[in-house]
Amino acid sequence: MQAELVKKFQEVYGAKGDIRVYFAPGRVNLIGEHTDYNGGHVFPCALTIGTYGVVRKREDKVLRFYSMNFDHLGVLESSVENLKAEKHADWTNYPKGVMWAFGERGMKVEQGMDLLLFGNIPNGSGLSSSASVEVLTGYILKDLFGFEVSNQDLALIGQYSENNFNGVNCGIMDQFAIAMGKAEHAIFLDTATLQYEYAPIKLDGAKIVISCTNKKRGLGDSKYNERRSECETALAEIQEVVGINALGDLSGEQFEQYKHAIKDEVRVKRAKHAVYENQRTLKAVEALKNNDVAQFGALMNASHVSLRDDYEVTGVELDTMVEEAWKVDGVIGSRMTGAGFGGCTVSIVKDEAVDTFIEKVGKAYQEKIGYAGDFYVVEIGDGPSRLA
Ligand code: GLA
């Protein structure tokens, strides 16, 4: 893989100079969905698939970008001066945003670079290819220019650039999971305090399977922002009757006690999801500590039902994928993962059932939806690194 990427880099940009190779993973969230902007807990892990970056520093201020996932775009040029989001070169807004965000933190990027990227995260799958590019860029800047930043800083800088440069109002989960990833572990993160713990994922006799709906995402971003503001309004209403900082501060009982303060049925459902999903995440991590994988799976299933009925971020594609998965023997748990409205589901499937799972769910999905899904048996990987 690395040799091929370097070869391509040399074809595109020439062979001279100090050429370095880096990698940053994608992520999947096991449970704790739409809780990260509600001061709740999440439980994601980094994957062994992700984004590769090959880079060489330049003596001038020119930035050159090439993505092997978008060969038809060719080399896109920019400059480290006056970085701003540019519509025509969509994907380069992610690395440029991170360079801009370093500057905002007093770490100005003064020199240009030639950059070639290749991602093996399926496109638009909701496995955080954009956060992967952000953390990768931050890691490259740190290594090339000696900026003193921790991996946690890289997560915060990535989120800051996505919020302020790319205008997507995401929480911290994706960038954190990627920057702080650890092989064979999920990250139990309290998004209110950024305190975290690594939890070993020992699925003896089972695998993590990601099922991609291949649904093109359309309204995703605007619906995402809509959910955020519904939760903010519900929080403000509850704050009229009790002093809390976030919906994640509430237990289930407290929510039942105070929910009357929320003046709209739909907002009650949104807040209910945020509160109970946080509680489910706490319970799921506890179940895993007790080696109770069946309970973990049951909580994943309950998470999906809540995202479907109360948070309303699934849609027929994700629901079909999950409901067909639930029918297969040997499926311990299955739910949508990420923002929703399309993208992927995550399932825990017993080893001996994986082939049947892919066959049966794949067939039923194709029949009901009219096009095929894709299936990936994944491994939990480490955070960003330099490979050469
Ligand atoms: C997207 C966002 C995350 C998080 C999830 C939903 O992936 O980028 O911050 O809010 O949706 O859990």
XYZ file of C-alpha atoms and ligand atoms in Angstrom:
400
model
C 0.000 0.000 0.000
C 2.619 2.538 1.091
C 4.899 1.835 -1.870
C 1.996 2.310 -4.289
C 1.044 5.602 -2.683
C 4.607 6.916 -2.860
C 4.833 5.843 -6.496
C 1.636 7.736 -7.270
C 2.914 10.761 -5.351
C 6.110 10.739 -7.431
C 4.120 10.463 -10.655
C 1.965 13.430 -9.699
C 4.582 15.677 -8.078
C 8.041 14.330 -9.000
C 10.466 12.150 -7.046
C 12.768 14.579 -5.231
C 12.957 15.499 -1.553
C 11.832 14.201 1.826
C 8.582 12.330 1.202
C 6.662 11.190 4.284
C 3.684 8.860 4.682
C 0.976 9.107 7.363
C -2.281 7.426 8.323
C -5.360 8.398 10.341
C -8.254 6.011 10.965
C -12.007 6.290 10.446
C -14.327 5.556 13.356
C -17.462 3.683 14.272
C -19.618 4.515 17.264
C -20.821 1.469 19.213
C -23.406 3.336 21.312
C -24.124 6.895 22.509
C -25.617 8.553 19.429
C -26.505 12.252 19.271
C -25.327 12.626 22.858
C -22.035 14.425 22.196
C -23.619 17.863 21.800
C -25.875 17.199 24.787
C -23.096 16.795 27.344
C -23.539 13.028 27.381
C -21.313 9.984 26.905
C -20.220 8.255 23.709
C -18.493 4.936 23.068
C -16.757 4.975 19.672
C -13.636 3.235 18.389
C -11.082 3.919 15.663
C -10.876 1.486 12.736
C -7.988 0.022 10.784
C -9.426 1.599 7.620
C -8.924 5.329 7.185
C -6.989 7.942 5.231
C -3.387 7.790 4.010
C -1.450 10.992 3.359
C 1.821 11.328 1.425
C 3.458 14.723 1.819
C 6.514 16.814 1.017
C 7.237 20.265 2.367
C 7.742 23.079 -0.155
C 10.033 26.096 0.075
C 7.286 28.490 -1.083
C 3.718 29.136 0.137
C 1.965 26.955 -2.446
C -0.355 24.137 -1.402
C -0.961 21.347 -3.885
C -3.614 18.715 -3.222
C -4.350 15.463 -5.010
C -6.866 12.828 -3.893
C -6.728 9.335 -5.366
C -10.429 9.084 -4.500
C -11.157 12.006 -6.839
C -8.617 11.426 -9.628
C -10.735 13.381 -12.087
C -10.146 16.580 -10.112
C -6.390 16.388 -10.720
C -4.036 18.660 -8.778
C -5.792 21.476 -6.908
C -3.691 24.486 -5.999
C -4.012 26.921 -3.161
C -1.813 28.909 -0.785
C -1.116 28.901 2.952
C -1.926 32.631 2.923
C -5.548 33.798 3.295
C -6.984 30.321 3.683
C -10.693 30.236 3.014
C -13.287 27.619 2.108
C -13.627 27.191 -1.666
C -16.693 25.591 -3.221
C -15.029 24.236 -6.363
C -12.480 22.183 -4.428
C -14.712 20.699 -1.807
C -12.546 18.083 -0.133
C -9.517 20.380 0.192
C -11.559 22.524 2.579
C -10.900 19.920 5.273
C -7.088 20.067 5.221
C -7.180 23.823 4.574
C -9.559 24.292 7.502
C -7.121 22.557 9.821
C -4.218 24.720 8.589
C -6.380 27.774 9.214
C -7.315 26.498 12.697
C -3.636 25.995 13.605
C -3.103 29.649 12.631
C -5.989 30.720 14.867
C -4.144 29.036 17.741
C -0.937 30.949 17.054
C 0.700 28.151 15.037
C 0.799 29.711 11.606
C 1.664 27.424 8.720
C 4.298 29.441 6.806
C 5.375 26.924 4.198
C 3.412 25.147 1.508
C 3.362 21.424 0.763
C 2.462 18.816 -1.831
C -0.127 16.439 -0.450
C -1.589 13.248 -1.873
C -4.447 11.508 -0.070
C -6.035 8.116 -0.380
C -8.944 6.941 1.754
C -10.214 3.384 2.060
C -13.231 4.364 4.135
C -16.274 3.852 1.916
C -17.391 7.250 0.532
C -20.134 9.119 2.387
C -20.598 6.143 4.682
C -20.799 8.002 7.977
C -17.525 6.474 9.185
C -16.079 9.963 9.514
C -13.882 10.309 6.470
C -13.874 14.096 6.970
C -12.760 13.889 10.616
C -10.126 11.383 9.482
C -8.750 13.918 6.975
C -8.807 16.639 9.653
C -6.876 14.622 12.225
C -4.479 13.371 9.534
C -3.745 16.964 8.478
C -3.174 18.048 12.067
C -0.823 15.152 12.655
C 1.114 15.993 9.473
C 1.462 19.666 10.490
C 2.708 18.643 13.928
C 5.304 16.282 12.457
C 6.438 18.507 9.567
C 6.699 21.776 11.469
C 7.247 20.638 15.069
C 4.108 22.280 16.488
C 3.557 21.231 20.084
C 0.105 19.728 20.162
C -1.245 16.615 21.838
C -3.540 14.165 20.086
C -6.404 15.555 22.144
C -5.550 19.030 20.807
C -5.702 17.585 17.287
C -9.255 16.427 18.000
C -10.289 19.864 19.265
C -8.586 21.665 16.379
C -10.294 19.317 13.908
C -13.707 19.992 15.415
C -13.014 23.740 15.546
C -12.120 23.792 11.859
C -15.159 21.712 10.901
C -17.458 24.040 12.884
C -15.901 27.339 11.852
C -14.252 26.757 8.475
C -16.598 24.173 6.976
C -19.763 25.313 8.745
C -20.758 21.865 10.025
C -21.910 22.060 13.620
C -20.602 18.616 14.711
C -19.770 17.531 18.254
C -16.388 16.223 19.437
C -16.980 12.476 19.100
C -15.564 11.775 15.635
C -12.328 13.727 15.905
C -11.752 12.456 19.449
C -12.300 8.803 18.505
C -9.860 9.162 15.614
C -7.133 11.188 17.331
C -7.224 9.088 20.519
C -7.884 5.666 18.963
C -6.361 2.552 20.472
C -6.319 -0.914 18.898
C -8.802 -3.370 20.383
C -10.313 -0.683 22.632
C -13.324 1.588 22.487
C -13.206 5.042 24.080
C -15.691 5.793 26.830
C -15.814 9.580 26.622
C -17.726 12.058 28.746
C -18.271 14.876 26.255
C -19.068 17.359 29.042
C -15.600 17.104 30.616
C -13.547 15.239 27.971
C -12.622 12.685 30.628
C -12.193 9.318 28.982
C -11.327 5.730 29.616
C -10.241 2.960 27.242
C -12.419 -0.133 27.439
C -11.048 -3.370 25.976
C -13.396 -4.847 23.396
C -13.036 -8.566 23.805
C -15.770 -10.015 21.649
C -14.767 -13.627 22.085
C -16.370 -15.446 19.212
C -17.982 -12.383 17.600
C -17.116 -9.695 15.069
C -18.048 -6.082 14.375
C -19.798 -5.848 11.010
C -20.520 -2.537 9.334
C -23.359 -2.482 6.826
C -23.438 0.448 4.444
C -26.835 1.516 3.141
C -25.268 3.307 0.159
C -28.008 5.881 0.520
C -26.856 9.180 -0.851
C -26.982 11.695 1.932
C -29.119 14.683 1.105
C -30.734 16.654 3.857
C -28.386 15.173 6.458
C -26.548 18.306 7.526
C -29.599 20.538 7.834
C -31.535 17.873 9.775
C -28.504 17.429 12.023
C -28.493 21.126 12.847
C -32.283 20.988 13.364
C -31.899 18.220 15.969
C -29.210 20.221 17.731
C -31.423 23.249 18.034
C -34.432 21.190 19.158
C -32.268 19.838 21.994
C -31.015 23.326 22.860
C -34.568 24.637 23.116
C -35.668 21.662 25.230
C -32.692 22.237 27.542
C -33.556 25.923 27.949
C -37.126 24.951 28.833
C -36.010 22.401 31.441
C -33.569 24.939 32.864
C -36.620 27.038 33.821
C -37.431 24.408 36.462
C -34.079 22.845 37.380
C -30.456 23.999 37.305
C -28.638 21.717 34.875
C -25.967 22.423 32.276
C -26.889 19.824 29.693
C -29.486 17.142 28.981
C -26.746 14.625 29.770
C -26.911 15.741 33.423
C -30.347 14.151 33.848
C -31.158 10.614 34.949
C -34.248 8.923 33.502
C -36.253 9.619 36.678
C -35.263 13.281 36.695
C -36.297 13.598 33.065
C -39.737 12.152 33.839
C -40.040 14.634 36.696
C -39.140 17.727 34.666
C -40.253 16.921 31.108
C -43.537 18.821 31.607
C -41.487 22.007 31.228
C -40.876 21.222 27.539
C -43.680 22.918 25.626
C -43.742 20.798 22.502
C -44.327 17.055 21.969
C -41.614 16.683 19.362
C -39.024 18.334 21.592
C -40.025 16.012 24.458
C -39.156 13.052 22.216
C -35.820 14.568 21.174
C -34.815 15.286 24.766
C -36.011 11.860 25.867
C -33.657 10.258 23.369
C -30.713 12.396 24.504
C -31.280 11.563 28.182
C -32.000 7.840 27.822
C -29.317 7.263 25.187
C -26.795 8.647 27.632
C -28.082 6.304 30.326
C -27.941 3.379 27.875
C -24.314 4.199 27.116
C -23.395 4.108 30.822
C -25.180 0.780 31.172
C -23.591 -0.639 28.022
C -20.069 0.114 29.251
C -20.952 -1.473 32.580
C -22.314 -4.561 30.799
C -19.086 -4.891 28.842
C -17.033 -4.658 32.030
C -19.088 -7.588 33.336
C -18.498 -9.496 30.089
C -22.243 -9.364 29.411
C -22.142 -8.995 25.636
C -25.806 -10.021 25.321
C -26.858 -7.054 27.463
C -24.573 -4.779 25.439
C -26.348 -5.981 22.296
C -29.793 -5.424 23.789
C -28.822 -1.825 24.586
C -27.597 -1.329 20.998
C -31.000 -2.511 19.751
C -32.802 -0.158 22.144
C -30.589 2.679 20.924
C -31.754 2.074 17.359
C -35.430 2.030 18.360
C -34.993 5.367 20.127
C -33.153 6.900 17.146
C -35.943 5.631 14.895
C -39.007 6.571 16.943
C -37.980 9.463 19.182
C -35.037 11.128 17.488
C -36.256 10.303 13.965
C -32.890 10.201 12.234
C -33.026 6.768 10.601
C -35.143 6.382 7.449
C -36.230 3.284 5.542
C -32.708 2.275 4.464
C -31.162 2.221 7.948
C -34.307 0.672 9.438
C -34.378 -2.100 6.841
C -30.700 -2.865 7.382
C -31.187 -3.100 11.163
C -34.532 -4.884 11.185
C -33.214 -7.525 8.755
C -30.117 -7.922 10.945
C -32.261 -8.512 14.031
C -33.884 -11.487 12.246
C -30.589 -13.341 11.783
C -29.550 -15.916 14.404
C -26.224 -15.045 15.947
C -26.741 -11.267 15.821
C -26.004 -9.931 19.308
C -26.978 -6.334 18.550
C -27.487 -3.985 15.622
C -28.090 -0.247 15.273
C -27.477 2.733 13.039
C -24.199 4.543 13.736
C -23.154 8.169 13.223
C -25.415 11.061 12.316
C -28.064 8.926 10.572
C -30.314 9.681 7.550
C -28.129 7.239 5.576
C -24.643 5.923 6.118
C -24.018 2.718 8.042
C -25.217 0.381 10.723
C -22.997 -1.440 13.207
C -23.744 -5.002 14.266
C -22.096 -7.468 16.613
C -22.335 -10.861 14.992
C -21.166 -14.281 16.175
C -18.248 -15.586 14.108
C -20.156 -18.521 12.692
C -23.090 -16.296 11.636
C -21.123 -13.623 9.739
C -21.423 -15.208 6.280
C -25.144 -15.909 6.684
C -25.630 -12.378 8.015
C -24.046 -10.794 4.957
C -25.957 -13.058 2.606
C -29.390 -12.733 4.214
C -29.296 -9.060 5.135
C -27.716 -8.237 1.770
C -30.440 -10.057 -0.154
C -33.357 -8.625 1.836
C -31.899 -5.096 1.629
C -31.487 -5.318 -2.144
C -35.052 -6.617 -2.530
C -36.675 -3.985 -0.335
C -34.590 -0.940 -1.216
C -33.802 -1.687 -4.857
C -30.004 -1.386 -4.700
C -27.257 -3.214 -2.869
C -25.665 -2.492 0.481
C -22.013 -3.163 1.311
C -20.655 -5.124 4.252
C -17.343 -4.821 6.061
C -16.006 -6.950 8.888
C -13.834 -4.422 10.719
C -11.054 -4.341 13.300
C -10.476 -1.687 15.947
C -7.265 0.213 15.212
C -4.924 2.879 16.584
C -5.003 6.655 16.209
C -2.873 8.629 13.677
C 0.711 7.674 12.918
C 3.640 8.279 10.593
C 4.328 5.220 8.496
C 7.487 6.308 6.660
C -21.955 13.024 13.569
C -21.255 14.140 14.318
C -20.888 13.698 15.740
C -22.098 13.119 16.456
C -22.811 12.079 15.589
C -24.109 11.605 16.199
O -21.091 11.945 13.360
O -20.082 14.531 13.633
O -20.331 14.782 16.460
O -22.977 14.132 16.861
O -23.094 12.584 14.300
O -23.874 10.880 17.371
